XYZ file of C-alpha atoms in Angstrom:
290
model
C -32.966 61.021 -21.136
C -32.695 62.100 -17.487
C -31.694 58.571 -16.483
C -28.977 58.463 -19.158
C -27.636 61.801 -18.000
C -27.452 60.510 -14.431
C -25.560 57.453 -15.578
C -23.026 59.636 -17.465
C -22.596 62.178 -14.663
C -19.893 60.270 -12.710
C -17.932 59.789 -15.922
C -18.140 63.502 -16.732
C -17.077 64.411 -13.202
C -14.077 62.112 -13.456
C -12.999 63.492 -16.851
C -13.315 67.111 -15.682
C -11.455 66.433 -12.432
C -8.636 64.557 -14.144
C -8.358 67.187 -16.881
C -8.104 69.952 -14.294
C -5.547 67.944 -12.310
C -3.390 67.395 -15.392
C -3.478 71.119 -16.194
C -2.495 72.061 -12.650
C 0.266 69.418 -12.618
C 1.694 70.835 -15.849
C 1.625 74.373 -14.433
C 3.315 73.218 -11.218
C 6.050 71.461 -13.204
C 6.567 74.587 -15.313
C 6.781 76.789 -12.204
C 9.390 74.508 -10.588
C 11.400 74.426 -13.822
C 11.380 78.237 -14.155
C 12.459 78.788 -10.556
C 15.126 76.085 -10.739
C 16.594 77.712 -13.836
C 17.010 81.067 -12.080
C 18.373 79.766 -8.750
C 20.643 77.357 -10.664
C 19.711 74.141 -8.786
C 17.076 71.421 -8.575
C 14.122 71.757 -6.132
C 15.652 69.142 -3.828
C 18.688 71.405 -3.358
C 16.741 74.631 -2.670
C 17.770 76.560 0.440
C 16.995 80.034 1.815
C 20.356 81.287 0.589
C 19.491 80.295 -3.002
C 16.602 82.817 -2.984
C 18.730 85.812 -1.919
C 19.911 86.519 -5.451
C 16.499 87.020 -7.213
C 15.057 90.528 -6.885
C 11.980 91.278 -4.825
C 9.719 91.670 -7.881
C 10.776 88.212 -9.068
C 10.204 86.688 -5.640
C 6.810 88.411 -5.409
C 5.817 86.965 -8.779
C 6.900 83.491 -7.697
C 4.935 83.781 -4.467
C 1.847 84.923 -6.330
C 2.097 82.032 -8.806
C 2.713 79.526 -5.978
C -0.384 80.744 -4.125
C -2.486 80.448 -7.277
C -1.250 76.897 -7.873
C -1.976 75.997 -4.251
C -5.580 77.187 -4.498
C -6.071 75.384 -7.817
C -4.711 72.151 -6.327
C -7.107 72.539 -3.421
C -9.997 72.784 -5.892
C -8.760 69.671 -7.735
C -8.604 67.712 -4.483
C -12.141 68.847 -3.623
C -13.409 67.744 -7.059
C -11.728 64.353 -6.718
C -13.159 63.905 -3.224
C -16.617 64.653 -4.616
C -16.083 62.066 -7.351
C -14.962 59.492 -4.762
C -18.046 60.145 -2.641
C -20.230 59.702 -5.721
C -18.514 56.373 -6.397
C -19.153 55.283 -2.807
C -22.847 56.072 -3.162
C -23.065 54.171 -6.452
C -21.123 51.225 -5.003
C -23.588 51.067 -2.110
C -26.484 51.199 -4.571
C -24.923 48.399 -6.627
C -24.420 46.353 -3.465
C -28.068 46.769 -2.537
C -29.052 45.800 -6.059
C -26.908 42.649 -5.863
C -28.477 41.740 -2.508
C -31.942 42.229 -4.010
C -31.075 40.063 -7.038
C -29.642 37.372 -4.762
C -32.887 37.390 -2.800
C -34.899 37.041 -6.008
C -32.621 34.171 -7.112
C -33.119 32.372 -3.791
C -36.872 32.809 -4.098
C -36.781 31.435 -7.644
C -34.783 28.430 -6.484
C -37.241 27.822 -3.649
C -40.120 27.969 -6.131
C -38.345 25.547 -8.484
C -37.561 23.212 -5.592
C -41.165 23.238 -4.432
C -42.330 22.648 -7.995
C -39.913 19.745 -8.396
C -40.954 18.298 -5.041
C -44.606 18.523 -6.027
C -43.863 16.848 -9.359
C -41.977 14.023 -7.642
C -44.744 13.517 -5.097
C -47.336 13.450 -7.880
C -45.265 10.947 -9.870
C -44.812 8.699 -6.849
C -48.507 8.858 -6.024
C -49.444 8.067 -9.622
C -46.996 5.148 -9.697
C -48.240 3.710 -6.418
C -51.845 4.145 -7.509
C -51.073 2.420 -10.802
C -49.412 -0.491 -9.003
C -52.339 -0.795 -6.616
C -54.784 -0.786 -9.512
C -52.775 -3.439 -11.330
C -52.646 -5.529 -8.194
C -56.376 -5.025 -7.674
C -57.036 -6.388 -11.161
C -54.896 -9.437 -10.382
C -56.798 -10.000 -7.150
C -60.119 -9.826 -8.991
C -58.930 -12.526 -11.371
C -57.834 -14.759 -8.507
C -60.561 -14.298 -5.942
C -60.486 -18.002 -5.201
C -57.360 -17.395 -3.121
C -59.406 -15.521 -0.510
C -58.751 -12.196 1.227
C -55.760 -13.435 3.268
C -53.924 -14.440 0.109
C -54.510 -10.981 -1.376
C -53.091 -9.234 1.697
C -49.998 -11.445 1.690
C -49.468 -10.795 -2.005
C -49.784 -7.053 -1.423
C -47.162 -7.212 1.338
C -44.838 -9.151 -0.956
C -45.253 -6.614 -3.755
C -44.627 -3.640 -1.478
C -41.589 -5.332 0.074
C -40.202 -5.996 -3.390
C -40.632 -2.325 -4.351
C -38.823 -1.153 -1.211
C -35.964 -3.600 -1.707
C -35.587 -2.547 -5.324
C -35.311 1.088 -4.255
C -32.679 0.166 -1.645
C -30.620 -1.812 -4.175
C -30.490 1.125 -6.577
C -27.908 2.740 -4.271
C -25.842 -0.393 -3.602
C -22.771 -1.999 -5.118
C -21.370 -5.479 -4.567
C -17.602 -5.946 -4.618
C -16.060 -9.379 -5.240
C -12.418 -10.343 -4.805
C -11.521 -7.731 -2.196
C -9.147 -9.548 0.171
C -10.403 -10.071 3.736
C -8.156 -10.095 6.794
C -8.698 -10.258 10.552
C -9.006 -6.807 12.061
C -9.269 -5.158 8.669
C -10.232 -1.500 8.289
C -12.929 -2.030 5.685
C -13.922 1.664 5.193
C -10.286 2.594 4.540
C -9.879 -0.305 2.118
C -13.033 0.647 0.203
C -11.952 4.308 0.136
C -8.636 3.251 -1.402
C -10.487 1.125 -3.964
C -12.853 3.944 -4.966
C -9.938 6.394 -4.959
C -8.408 4.437 -7.841
C -11.562 5.408 -9.761
C -11.217 9.076 -8.741
C -14.384 8.793 -6.679
C -14.777 9.924 -3.049
C -18.467 9.433 -2.197
C -20.034 9.071 1.240
C -20.714 5.386 1.792
C -21.244 2.532 4.225
C -19.501 -0.802 3.665
C -20.015 -4.240 5.189
C -19.050 -7.830 4.430
C -21.969 -10.081 3.468
C -22.353 -13.853 3.546
C -20.371 -16.358 5.594
C -17.961 -19.248 5.182
C -15.979 -17.636 2.382
C -12.277 -16.867 2.615
C -12.959 -13.481 1.038
C -16.587 -12.485 1.482
C -18.179 -9.955 -0.895
C -18.541 -6.354 0.266
C -21.784 -4.427 0.005
C -21.310 -0.681 -0.478
C -24.300 1.555 0.214
C -24.116 5.042 -1.345
C -26.302 8.070 -0.806
C -27.631 8.223 -4.370
C -28.091 5.968 -7.362
C -26.234 8.581 -9.418
C -23.080 7.983 -7.375
C -23.433 4.248 -7.971
C -23.806 4.754 -11.725
C -20.735 7.010 -11.803
C -18.623 4.304 -10.157
C -19.893 1.543 -12.439
C -18.807 3.571 -15.485
C -15.181 3.468 -14.282
C -14.801 -0.106 -12.985
C -12.718 -1.177 -15.992
C -9.866 0.969 -14.673
C -9.232 -1.550 -11.895
C -7.698 -3.971 -14.417
C -4.726 -1.592 -14.655
C -4.213 -1.436 -10.867
C -2.046 -4.311 -9.603
C -3.600 -4.387 -6.118
C -7.181 -4.476 -7.397
C -6.850 -6.152 -10.808
C -8.866 -9.185 -9.582
C -11.590 -7.079 -7.950
C -15.009 -6.997 -9.619
C -17.651 -4.341 -8.870
C -21.254 -4.890 -9.960
C -24.752 -3.650 -9.104
C -26.664 -5.140 -6.176
C -29.031 -7.424 -8.128
C -32.098 -9.327 -6.996
C -32.132 -13.131 -7.136
C -34.051 -13.036 -10.416
C -31.576 -10.535 -11.860
C -28.625 -12.673 -10.719
C -30.127 -15.768 -12.339
C -30.683 -13.857 -15.570
C -27.142 -12.496 -15.423
C -25.728 -15.994 -14.931
C -27.474 -17.152 -18.092
C -26.163 -14.143 -20.027
C -22.595 -14.742 -18.865
C -22.848 -18.417 -19.825
C -24.108 -17.422 -23.279
C -21.287 -14.874 -23.576
C -18.623 -17.496 -22.775
C -20.203 -19.908 -25.242
C -20.114 -17.363 -28.062
C -16.490 -16.493 -27.339
C -15.592 -20.159 -27.789
C -17.725 -20.693 -30.896
C -16.812 -17.380 -32.564
C -13.399 -16.317 -31.228
C -12.810 -13.798 -34.024
C -15.823 -11.729 -33.117
C -16.241 -9.253 -30.246
C -18.911 -10.246 -27.721
C -20.375 -8.175 -24.891
C -23.478 -7.829 -22.727
C -25.649 -4.766 -23.159
C -29.291 -4.016 -22.477
C -29.948 -7.467 -20.999
C -28.663 -9.418 -23.994
C -25.428 -10.679 -25.541
C -24.250 -8.699 -28.571
C -21.589 -9.658 -31.110
C -19.601 -7.592 -33.581
C -17.329 -8.587 -36.442
C -13.753 -7.385 -36.064
C -12.869 -4.512 -38.378
């Protein structure tokens, strides 16, 4: 109950102070109106000569009432100042509370980050251990190859894993015109800008001997790559880039598999032109037109 009373105290102080102020303001207005009626002019036109007509008893009464109003106004100002000081103290307390809550939030985030980091490290360790165990089983089945063969195979597997991780952040762009002295970063920025994407990236031409070599774009995250791939169809509506094709950075095996899928897709379009054909989940799908 004591805590509730403390919480209501500033409100009570404010109500009492404002109520007293309103009462004093009304009395002041009444006093000015009464005096103005007798001296026959508004307060802004009052002069010493205007107060020669009222009798001394009347002037004495006015002076007494004015002094009383002045003291009452002084009390109102003091009450309001006390209320303001109370608000300052509470504002400071609230500020300290906010700072404390912000500190707790930062600590919580640090704990969550450490927990997430530990989970990722554990997952990576488990995955690597699983791959090593699987490779160990393969080696046991093929011991005839000798130790040197096993080491070379292990290097190949690890290299493949690293390359796969690197490719998850890459995009390959075909059909982007190449010119001598080109500003490739600016050109790629313009291309991605048509997709409403402004990621941090590195871009370089790959291959040789082609009039317009493909461009490899390396992003900071695989999420950024996925976001761009979702919007590539927009380029068909942009005159400058309507012949540009953006795709993931695939391995040789993935490219071979993709080539077969595309060939199958083209074949189905010819054989069944009234159906809708598309590639999804590593296979060609077909739908009847509705």
